Amino acid sequence: MSTEAAFAPRAGFIAPEIAAEFPGLRLVWAAGRARGGASPAGVRRRLRGLSDRYRGSGVVSMRVKPVPHAFRAFYRQIGLDPDVQRIPSEEAAVARLLHGEFRSAGLTSDACLVALLETGVPVWALDAAAVDPAGLGIRVATAADAAAPSGCPAPEGSLIVADRARAHAVLFDEPAAGSAASRAAGPVTLFAVGVAGVPDIHLEEALWLAADLLSRG
Protein backbone atom coordinates (compact mmCIF):
# COMPACT_ATOMS: atom_id res chain seq x y z
CA MET A 1 0.00 0.00 0.00
CA SER A 2 1.38 3.39 -0.93
CA THR A 3 2.03 6.13 1.59
CA GLU A 4 -0.59 8.28 -0.15
CA ALA A 5 -3.24 5.55 0.23
CA ALA A 6 -2.31 4.60 3.79
CA PHE A 7 -1.98 8.14 5.15
CA ALA A 8 -4.66 10.06 3.28
CA PRO A 9 -4.73 13.60 4.76
CA ARG A 10 -8.02 14.95 6.07
CA ALA A 11 -9.01 18.32 7.46
CA GLY A 12 -9.83 18.26 11.14
CA PHE A 13 -12.72 20.15 12.67
CA ILE A 14 -12.25 23.52 14.36
CA ALA A 15 -14.92 24.46 16.90
CA PRO A 16 -16.93 27.41 15.53
CA GLU A 17 -16.05 29.79 18.35
CA ILE A 18 -12.33 29.03 17.88
CA ALA A 19 -12.53 29.43 14.10
CA ALA A 20 -14.18 32.82 14.57
CA GLU A 21 -11.46 34.03 16.92
CA PHE A 22 -8.47 32.42 15.15
CA PRO A 23 -9.45 32.11 11.46
CA GLY A 24 -6.09 30.76 10.36
CA LEU A 25 -5.98 27.86 12.80
CA ARG A 26 -6.10 24.44 11.07
CA LEU A 27 -5.50 20.80 11.86
CA VAL A 28 -4.78 18.09 9.30
CA TRP A 29 -4.68 14.42 10.27
CA ALA A 30 -4.02 11.07 8.63
CA ALA A 31 -4.06 7.45 9.78
CA GLY A 32 -1.81 4.62 8.67
CA ARG A 33 0.58 1.95 9.84
CA ALA A 34 4.03 2.75 11.27
CA ARG A 35 6.97 0.38 11.02
CA GLY A 36 8.01 1.32 14.54
CA GLY A 37 11.15 0.34 16.40
CA ALA A 38 14.52 2.06 16.15
CA SER A 39 15.14 4.37 13.21
CA PRO A 40 16.96 2.79 10.27
CA ALA A 41 20.36 4.09 9.21
CA GLY A 42 18.91 6.38 6.56
CA VAL A 43 16.75 8.27 9.05
CA ARG A 44 19.65 8.61 11.50
CA ARG A 45 21.81 10.00 8.68
CA ARG A 46 19.09 12.50 7.88
CA LEU A 47 19.03 13.65 11.50
CA ARG A 48 22.81 14.09 11.43
CA GLY A 49 22.51 16.18 8.29
CA LEU A 50 19.84 18.34 9.91
CA SER A 51 22.08 18.72 12.97
CA ASP A 52 24.72 20.26 10.72
CA ARG A 53 22.16 22.77 9.38
CA TYR A 54 20.98 23.90 12.81
CA ARG A 55 23.90 25.78 14.36
CA GLY A 56 24.03 28.68 16.80
CA SER A 57 23.58 31.69 14.53
CA GLY A 58 20.90 29.98 12.45
CA VAL A 59 18.92 29.01 15.53
CA VAL A 60 18.98 32.58 16.82
CA SER A 61 17.78 34.02 13.51
CA MET A 62 15.12 31.41 12.73
CA ARG A 63 12.40 33.26 14.64
CA VAL A 64 12.22 35.96 11.95
CA LYS A 65 11.52 33.43 9.20
CA PRO A 66 7.87 33.37 8.05
CA VAL A 67 6.71 30.06 9.54
CA PRO A 68 8.34 30.38 13.00
CA HIS A 69 7.23 34.01 13.09
CA ALA A 70 3.63 32.96 12.41
CA PHE A 71 3.67 30.44 15.25
CA ARG A 72 5.25 32.96 17.61
CA ALA A 73 2.51 35.47 16.75
CA PHE A 74 -0.18 32.86 17.39
CA TYR A 75 1.33 31.97 20.76
CA ARG A 76 0.96 35.60 21.77
CA GLN A 77 -2.64 35.59 20.57
CA ILE A 78 -3.51 32.73 22.92
CA GLY A 79 -1.63 34.23 25.87
CA LEU A 80 1.65 32.34 25.67
CA ASP A 81 5.07 34.01 25.71
CA PRO A 82 7.10 32.30 22.95
CA ASP A 83 10.32 33.35 24.68
CA VAL A 84 9.27 31.31 27.72
CA GLN A 85 7.21 28.51 26.18
CA ARG A 86 8.99 28.01 22.89
CA ILE A 87 7.25 27.09 19.66
CA PRO A 88 8.00 23.47 18.61
CA SER A 89 10.64 24.28 15.98
CA GLU A 90 12.57 26.54 18.38
CA GLU A 91 12.26 23.98 21.17
CA ALA A 92 13.80 21.34 18.91
CA ALA A 93 16.55 23.72 17.75
CA VAL A 94 17.51 24.63 21.32
CA ALA A 95 17.63 20.94 22.25
CA ARG A 96 20.05 20.39 19.35
CA LEU A 97 22.33 23.13 20.70
CA LEU A 98 22.24 21.66 24.21
CA HIS A 99 22.90 18.09 23.08
CA GLY A 100 25.18 18.84 20.14
CA GLU A 101 22.91 16.94 17.76
CA PHE A 102 19.36 15.83 17.11
CA ARG A 103 19.14 12.62 19.09
CA SER A 104 17.28 9.64 17.68
CA ALA A 105 14.39 8.49 19.87
CA GLY A 106 12.89 5.78 17.66
CA LEU A 107 11.29 5.92 14.24
CA THR A 108 7.95 7.40 15.33
CA SER A 109 9.52 10.32 17.20
CA ASP A 110 12.22 10.81 14.57
CA ALA A 111 9.71 10.97 11.72
CA CYS A 112 7.78 13.75 13.46
CA LEU A 113 11.03 15.57 14.26
CA VAL A 114 12.28 15.45 10.66
CA ALA A 115 8.93 16.78 9.44
CA LEU A 116 9.12 19.64 11.94
CA LEU A 117 12.70 20.54 11.08
CA GLU A 118 12.14 20.45 7.32
CA THR A 119 8.93 22.49 7.29
CA GLY A 120 8.63 24.35 10.61
CA VAL A 121 5.20 22.72 11.09
CA PRO A 122 4.76 20.50 14.17
CA VAL A 123 3.53 16.93 13.71
CA TRP A 124 2.51 14.54 16.47
CA ALA A 125 1.69 10.83 16.46
CA LEU A 126 -1.17 9.21 18.36
CA ASP A 127 -2.04 5.58 18.95
CA ALA A 128 -4.74 5.07 16.32
CA ALA A 129 -6.59 2.70 18.66
CA ALA A 130 -7.22 5.65 21.00
CA VAL A 131 -8.61 7.92 18.26
CA ASP A 132 -12.20 7.97 17.11
CA PRO A 133 -12.29 6.94 13.41
CA ALA A 134 -14.22 10.13 12.61
CA GLY A 135 -11.00 12.01 13.25
CA LEU A 136 -9.53 14.90 15.17
CA GLY A 137 -10.01 18.59 15.62
CA ILE A 138 -9.47 21.52 17.96
CA ARG A 139 -11.94 22.67 20.58
CA VAL A 140 -12.05 24.24 24.04
CA ALA A 141 -11.56 21.93 27.02
CA THR A 142 -14.49 21.54 29.39
CA ALA A 143 -14.66 20.61 33.06
CA ALA A 144 -15.47 17.07 31.94
CA ASP A 145 -12.16 16.86 30.06
CA ALA A 146 -10.21 17.84 33.16
CA ALA A 147 -12.00 15.13 35.17
CA ALA A 148 -11.80 12.40 32.51
CA PRO A 149 -9.62 9.35 33.17
CA SER A 150 -7.95 9.68 29.74
CA GLY A 151 -4.81 11.15 31.28
CA CYS A 152 -4.84 14.41 29.28
CA PRO A 153 -4.02 17.37 31.54
CA ALA A 154 -6.44 19.76 29.88
CA PRO A 155 -7.44 22.68 32.12
CA GLU A 156 -10.94 23.96 31.48
CA GLY A 157 -10.90 26.68 28.83
CA SER A 158 -7.64 25.59 27.19
CA LEU A 159 -7.40 24.75 23.50
CA ILE A 160 -7.13 21.01 22.98
CA VAL A 161 -6.74 18.44 20.24
CA ALA A 162 -9.61 16.00 20.61
CA ASP A 163 -12.00 13.69 18.84
CA ARG A 164 -15.70 13.40 19.58
CA ALA A 165 -15.02 11.04 22.49
CA ARG A 166 -11.91 12.28 24.31
CA ALA A 167 -9.16 14.87 24.62
CA HIS A 168 -5.72 13.79 23.41
CA ALA A 169 -3.46 16.79 23.99
CA VAL A 170 -3.37 20.41 25.00
CA LEU A 171 -2.68 22.34 21.80
CA PHE A 172 1.10 22.37 21.07
CA ASP A 173 1.84 20.06 24.01
CA GLU A 174 2.88 16.43 23.73
CA PRO A 175 -0.01 13.93 23.61
CA ALA A 176 -1.31 12.45 26.86
CA ALA A 177 0.23 9.16 27.90
CA GLY A 178 -2.93 7.25 27.05
CA SER A 179 -3.04 8.70 23.54
CA ALA A 180 0.60 8.89 22.41
CA ALA A 181 1.87 6.43 19.83
CA SER A 182 4.35 3.87 21.12
CA ARG A 183 7.68 2.94 19.56
CA ALA A 184 6.26 -0.40 18.40
CA ALA A 185 4.98 -1.09 14.91
CA GLY A 186 1.27 -0.58 14.49
CA PRO A 187 -1.47 1.84 13.43
CA VAL A 188 -0.91 5.51 14.19
CA THR A 189 -2.77 8.74 13.63
CA LEU A 190 -0.63 11.73 12.67
CA PHE A 191 -1.76 15.32 12.98
CA ALA A 192 -0.21 18.64 12.02
CA VAL A 193 -1.29 22.09 13.20
CA GLY A 194 -1.13 25.30 11.19
CA VAL A 195 -1.84 28.92 12.03
CA ALA A 196 -2.43 32.13 10.08
CA GLY A 197 0.59 32.86 7.91
CA VAL A 198 1.52 29.19 7.40
CA PRO A 199 0.57 28.00 3.88
CA ASP A 200 -1.51 24.83 3.55
CA ILE A 201 1.23 23.25 1.46
CA HIS A 202 3.53 23.32 4.49
CA LEU A 203 1.02 21.29 6.51
CA GLU A 204 0.60 18.81 3.71
CA GLU A 205 4.35 18.46 3.27
CA ALA A 206 4.94 18.00 7.01
CA LEU A 207 2.30 15.28 7.23
CA TRP A 208 3.59 13.56 4.09
CA LEU A 209 7.21 13.61 5.30
CA ALA A 210 6.31 12.02 8.64
CA ALA A 211 4.03 9.45 6.98
CA ASP A 212 6.64 8.52 4.38
CA LEU A 213 9.33 7.92 7.00
CA LEU A 214 6.95 5.94 9.21
CA SER A 215 5.81 3.67 6.42
CA ARG A 216 9.09 3.24 4.55
CA GLY A 217 11.78 4.03 7.14
mmCIF file of C-alpha atoms in Angstrom:
data_model
loop_
_atom_site.group_PDB
_atom_site.id
_atom_site.type_symbol
_atom_site.label_atom_id
_atom_site.label_comp_id
_atom_site.label_asym_id
_atom_site.label_seq_id
_atom_site.Cartn_x
_atom_site.Cartn_y
_atom_site.Cartn_z
ATOM 1 C CA MET A 1 0.000 0.000 0.000
ATOM 2 C CA SER A 2 1.375 3.390 -0.931
ATOM 3 C CA THR A 3 2.025 6.134 1.589
ATOM 4 C CA GLU A 4 -0.590 8.278 -0.154
ATOM 5 C CA ALA A 5 -3.238 5.547 0.225
ATOM 6 C CA ALA A 6 -2.306 4.603 3.786
ATOM 7 C CA PHE A 7 -1.976 8.139 5.145
ATOM 8 C CA ALA A 8 -4.659 10.058 3.280
ATOM 9 C CA PRO A 9 -4.731 13.605 4.756
ATOM 10 C CA ARG A 10 -8.023 14.949 6.066
ATOM 11 C CA ALA A 11 -9.005 18.325 7.457
ATOM 12 C CA GLY A 12 -9.831 18.258 11.136
ATOM 13 C CA PHE A 13 -12.724 20.151 12.672
ATOM 14 C CA ILE A 14 -12.250 23.516 14.357
ATOM 15 C CA ALA A 15 -14.917 24.459 16.903
ATOM 16 C CA PRO A 16 -16.932 27.409 15.531
ATOM 17 C CA GLU A 17 -16.046 29.787 18.355
ATOM 18 C CA ILE A 18 -12.330 29.031 17.877
ATOM 19 C CA ALA A 19 -12.531 29.432 14.096
ATOM 20 C CA ALA A 20 -14.177 32.816 14.570
ATOM 21 C CA GLU A 21 -11.455 34.035 16.920
ATOM 22 C CA PHE A 22 -8.475 32.419 15.145
ATOM 23 C CA PRO A 23 -9.454 32.111 11.463
ATOM 24 C CA GLY A 24 -6.089 30.759 10.364
ATOM 25 C CA LEU A 25 -5.977 27.858 12.797
ATOM 26 C CA ARG A 26 -6.097 24.441 11.073
ATOM 27 C CA LEU A 27 -5.496 20.804 11.865
ATOM 28 C CA VAL A 28 -4.784 18.088 9.305
ATOM 29 C CA TRP A 29 -4.679 14.418 10.266
ATOM 30 C CA ALA A 30 -4.016 11.068 8.626
ATOM 31 C CA ALA A 31 -4.057 7.448 9.779
ATOM 32 C CA GLY A 32 -1.805 4.623 8.669
ATOM 33 C CA ARG A 33 0.576 1.953 9.839
ATOM 34 C CA ALA A 34 4.026 2.747 11.271
ATOM 35 C CA ARG A 35 6.965 0.382 11.016
ATOM 36 C CA GLY A 36 8.013 1.317 14.541
ATOM 37 C CA GLY A 37 11.154 0.342 16.403
ATOM 38 C CA ALA A 38 14.520 2.057 16.149
ATOM 39 C CA SER A 39 15.144 4.365 13.211
ATOM 40 C CA PRO A 40 16.963 2.791 10.266
ATOM 41 C CA ALA A 41 20.364 4.088 9.214
ATOM 42 C CA GLY A 42 18.906 6.384 6.555
ATOM 43 C CA VAL A 43 16.750 8.271 9.053
ATOM 44 C CA ARG A 44 19.650 8.605 11.499
ATOM 45 C CA ARG A 45 21.813 9.999 8.684
ATOM 46 C CA ARG A 46 19.091 12.496 7.885
ATOM 47 C CA LEU A 47 19.034 13.652 11.501
ATOM 48 C CA ARG A 48 22.806 14.090 11.433
ATOM 49 C CA GLY A 49 22.505 16.183 8.286
ATOM 50 C CA LEU A 50 19.839 18.337 9.907
ATOM 51 C CA SER A 51 22.080 18.722 12.965
ATOM 52 C CA ASP A 52 24.721 20.265 10.721
ATOM 53 C CA ARG A 53 22.162 22.769 9.381
ATOM 54 C CA TYR A 54 20.982 23.896 12.811
ATOM 55 C CA ARG A 55 23.903 25.779 14.361
ATOM 56 C CA GLY A 56 24.029 28.683 16.798
ATOM 57 C CA SER A 57 23.583 31.688 14.527
ATOM 58 C CA GLY A 58 20.903 29.982 12.450
ATOM 59 C CA VAL A 59 18.917 29.009 15.527
ATOM 60 C CA VAL A 60 18.978 32.581 16.816
ATOM 61 C CA SER A 61 17.777 34.019 13.507
ATOM 62 C CA MET A 62 15.125 31.406 12.728
ATOM 63 C CA ARG A 63 12.400 33.262 14.639
ATOM 64 C CA VAL A 64 12.222 35.959 11.952
ATOM 65 C CA LYS A 65 11.518 33.431 9.197
ATOM 66 C CA PRO A 66 7.871 33.375 8.054
ATOM 67 C CA VAL A 67 6.709 30.056 9.541
ATOM 68 C CA PRO A 68 8.335 30.376 13.000
ATOM 69 C CA HIS A 69 7.228 34.014 13.087
ATOM 70 C CA ALA A 70 3.629 32.955 12.408
ATOM 71 C CA PHE A 71 3.669 30.437 15.247
ATOM 72 C CA ARG A 72 5.246 32.964 17.614
ATOM 73 C CA ALA A 73 2.512 35.466 16.749
ATOM 74 C CA PHE A 74 -0.184 32.857 17.389
ATOM 75 C CA TYR A 75 1.334 31.974 20.759
ATOM 76 C CA ARG A 76 0.960 35.600 21.771
ATOM 77 C CA GLN A 77 -2.643 35.587 20.575
ATOM 78 C CA ILE A 78 -3.509 32.734 22.924
ATOM 79 C CA GLY A 79 -1.635 34.233 25.865
ATOM 80 C CA LEU A 80 1.654 32.336 25.665
ATOM 81 C CA ASP A 81 5.068 34.007 25.713
ATOM 82 C CA PRO A 82 7.102 32.300 22.955
ATOM 83 C CA ASP A 83 10.317 33.348 24.676
ATOM 84 C CA VAL A 84 9.272 31.311 27.716
ATOM 85 C CA GLN A 85 7.208 28.510 26.184
ATOM 86 C CA ARG A 86 8.989 28.007 22.889
ATOM 87 C CA ILE A 87 7.253 27.092 19.664
ATOM 88 C CA PRO A 88 7.998 23.467 18.613
ATOM 89 C CA SER A 89 10.641 24.283 15.985
ATOM 90 C CA GLU A 90 12.572 26.539 18.380
ATOM 91 C CA GLU A 91 12.261 23.977 21.172
ATOM 92 C CA ALA A 92 13.802 21.340 18.908
ATOM 93 C CA ALA A 93 16.551 23.717 17.752
ATOM 94 C CA VAL A 94 17.510 24.630 21.319
ATOM 95 C CA ALA A 95 17.629 20.938 22.250
ATOM 96 C CA ARG A 96 20.051 20.391 19.345
ATOM 97 C CA LEU A 97 22.334 23.134 20.695
ATOM 98 C CA LEU A 98 22.236 21.657 24.206
ATOM 99 C CA HIS A 99 22.901 18.092 23.078
ATOM 100 C CA GLY A 100 25.183 18.844 20.141
ATOM 101 C CA GLU A 101 22.910 16.938 17.763
ATOM 102 C CA PHE A 102 19.361 15.829 17.106
ATOM 103 C CA ARG A 103 19.141 12.624 19.093
ATOM 104 C CA SER A 104 17.279 9.637 17.679
ATOM 105 C CA ALA A 105 14.394 8.489 19.870
ATOM 106 C CA GLY A 106 12.890 5.778 17.665
ATOM 107 C CA LEU A 107 11.288 5.920 14.240
ATOM 108 C CA THR A 108 7.951 7.396 15.334
ATOM 109 C CA SER A 109 9.519 10.321 17.197
ATOM 110 C CA ASP A 110 12.222 10.810 14.572
ATOM 111 C CA ALA A 111 9.710 10.966 11.715
ATOM 112 C CA CYS A 112 7.784 13.753 13.462
ATOM 113 C CA LEU A 113 11.032 15.566 14.255
ATOM 114 C CA VAL A 114 12.279 15.451 10.663
ATOM 115 C CA ALA A 115 8.934 16.781 9.437
ATOM 116 C CA LEU A 116 9.115 19.645 11.941
ATOM 117 C CA LEU A 117 12.703 20.544 11.084
ATOM 118 C CA GLU A 118 12.141 20.447 7.320
ATOM 119 C CA THR A 119 8.927 22.491 7.291
ATOM 120 C CA GLY A 120 8.627 24.347 10.610
ATOM 121 C CA VAL A 121 5.200 22.722 11.091
ATOM 122 C CA PRO A 122 4.759 20.502 14.166
ATOM 123 C CA VAL A 123 3.531 16.934 13.713
ATOM 124 C CA TRP A 124 2.509 14.542 16.475
ATOM 125 C CA ALA A 125 1.691 10.831 16.458
ATOM 126 C CA LEU A 126 -1.174 9.213 18.360
ATOM 127 C CA ASP A 127 -2.035 5.585 18.948
ATOM 128 C CA ALA A 128 -4.739 5.066 16.325
ATOM 129 C CA ALA A 129 -6.590 2.697 18.659
ATOM 130 C CA ALA A 130 -7.215 5.652 20.997
ATOM 131 C CA VAL A 131 -8.607 7.918 18.258
ATOM 132 C CA ASP A 132 -12.202 7.972 17.107
ATOM 133 C CA PRO A 133 -12.290 6.936 13.412
ATOM 134 C CA ALA A 134 -14.219 10.128 12.614
ATOM 135 C CA GLY A 135 -10.995 12.011 13.253
ATOM 136 C CA LEU A 136 -9.530 14.902 15.168
ATOM 137 C CA GLY A 137 -10.010 18.595 15.621
ATOM 138 C CA ILE A 138 -9.469 21.517 17.961
ATOM 139 C CA ARG A 139 -11.944 22.670 20.579
ATOM 140 C CA VAL A 140 -12.053 24.242 24.040
ATOM 141 C CA ALA A 141 -11.563 21.933 27.019
ATOM 142 C CA THR A 142 -14.486 21.545 29.394
ATOM 143 C CA ALA A 143 -14.656 20.609 33.063
ATOM 144 C CA ALA A 144 -15.474 17.069 31.936
ATOM 145 C CA ASP A 145 -12.164 16.862 30.056
ATOM 146 C CA ALA A 146 -10.208 17.837 33.164
ATOM 147 C CA ALA A 147 -11.997 15.129 35.169
ATOM 148 C CA ALA A 148 -11.803 12.402 32.506
ATOM 149 C CA PRO A 149 -9.619 9.346 33.169
ATOM 150 C CA SER A 150 -7.946 9.676 29.744
ATOM 151 C CA GLY A 151 -4.809 11.154 31.281
ATOM 152 C CA CYS A 152 -4.839 14.410 29.283
ATOM 153 C CA PRO A 153 -4.024 17.370 31.543
ATOM 154 C CA ALA A 154 -6.444 19.763 29.879
ATOM 155 C CA PRO A 155 -7.444 22.680 32.116
ATOM 156 C CA GLU A 156 -10.943 23.957 31.477
ATOM 157 C CA GLY A 157 -10.896 26.680 28.828
ATOM 158 C CA SER A 158 -7.641 25.590 27.186
ATOM 159 C CA LEU A 159 -7.398 24.748 23.496
ATOM 160 C CA ILE A 160 -7.129 21.013 22.975
ATOM 161 C CA VAL A 161 -6.741 18.435 20.235
ATOM 162 C CA ALA A 162 -9.613 16.001 20.610
ATOM 163 C CA ASP A 163 -12.003 13.685 18.838
ATOM 164 C CA ARG A 164 -15.702 13.397 19.578
ATOM 165 C CA ALA A 165 -15.021 11.041 22.492
ATOM 166 C CA ARG A 166 -11.910 12.284 24.308
ATOM 167 C CA ALA A 167 -9.158 14.868 24.621
ATOM 168 C CA HIS A 168 -5.721 13.788 23.406
ATOM 169 C CA ALA A 169 -3.455 16.790 23.992
ATOM 170 C CA VAL A 170 -3.372 20.412 25.002
ATOM 171 C CA LEU A 171 -2.677 22.344 21.802
ATOM 172 C CA PHE A 172 1.095 22.372 21.068
ATOM 173 C CA ASP A 173 1.841 20.055 24.011
ATOM 174 C CA GLU A 174 2.878 16.426 23.733
ATOM 175 C CA PRO A 175 -0.013 13.927 23.614
ATOM 176 C CA ALA A 176 -1.310 12.454 26.856
ATOM 177 C CA ALA A 177 0.228 9.156 27.899
ATOM 178 C CA GLY A 178 -2.930 7.247 27.053
ATOM 179 C CA SER A 179 -3.036 8.704 23.542
ATOM 180 C CA ALA A 180 0.596 8.888 22.414
ATOM 181 C CA ALA A 181 1.869 6.430 19.831
ATOM 182 C CA SER A 182 4.347 3.873 21.124
ATOM 183 C CA ARG A 183 7.678 2.938 19.565
ATOM 184 C CA ALA A 184 6.256 -0.400 18.404
ATOM 185 C CA ALA A 185 4.978 -1.091 14.915
ATOM 186 C CA GLY A 186 1.268 -0.576 14.490
ATOM 187 C CA PRO A 187 -1.465 1.836 13.426
ATOM 188 C CA VAL A 188 -0.906 5.512 14.191
ATOM 189 C CA THR A 189 -2.770 8.742 13.625
ATOM 190 C CA LEU A 190 -0.631 11.729 12.668
ATOM 191 C CA PHE A 191 -1.758 15.315 12.979
ATOM 192 C CA ALA A 192 -0.214 18.644 12.017
ATOM 193 C CA VAL A 193 -1.294 22.091 13.196
ATOM 194 C CA GLY A 194 -1.128 25.296 11.187
ATOM 195 C CA VAL A 195 -1.845 28.921 12.029
ATOM 196 C CA ALA A 196 -2.431 32.132 10.076
ATOM 197 C CA GLY A 197 0.593 32.860 7.907
ATOM 198 C CA VAL A 198 1.517 29.187 7.395
ATOM 199 C CA PRO A 199 0.570 28.000 3.879
ATOM 200 C CA ASP A 200 -1.508 24.834 3.548
ATOM 201 C CA ILE A 201 1.225 23.249 1.456
ATOM 202 C CA HIS A 202 3.527 23.325 4.486
ATOM 203 C CA LEU A 203 1.016 21.293 6.513
ATOM 204 C CA GLU A 204 0.596 18.805 3.709
ATOM 205 C CA GLU A 205 4.354 18.458 3.266
ATOM 206 C CA ALA A 206 4.941 17.998 7.006
ATOM 207 C CA LEU A 207 2.305 15.277 7.233
ATOM 208 C CA TRP A 208 3.592 13.563 4.093
ATOM 209 C CA LEU A 209 7.208 13.613 5.303
ATOM 210 C CA ALA A 210 6.315 12.018 8.639
ATOM 211 C CA ALA A 211 4.030 9.448 6.983
ATOM 212 C CA ASP A 212 6.640 8.524 4.382
ATOM 213 C CA LEU A 213 9.329 7.919 7.001
ATOM 214 C CA LEU A 214 6.954 5.941 9.211
ATOM 215 C CA SER A 215 5.813 3.669 6.423
ATOM 216 C CA ARG A 216 9.092 3.235 4.554
ATOM 217 C CA GLY A 217 11.785 4.026 7.140
#
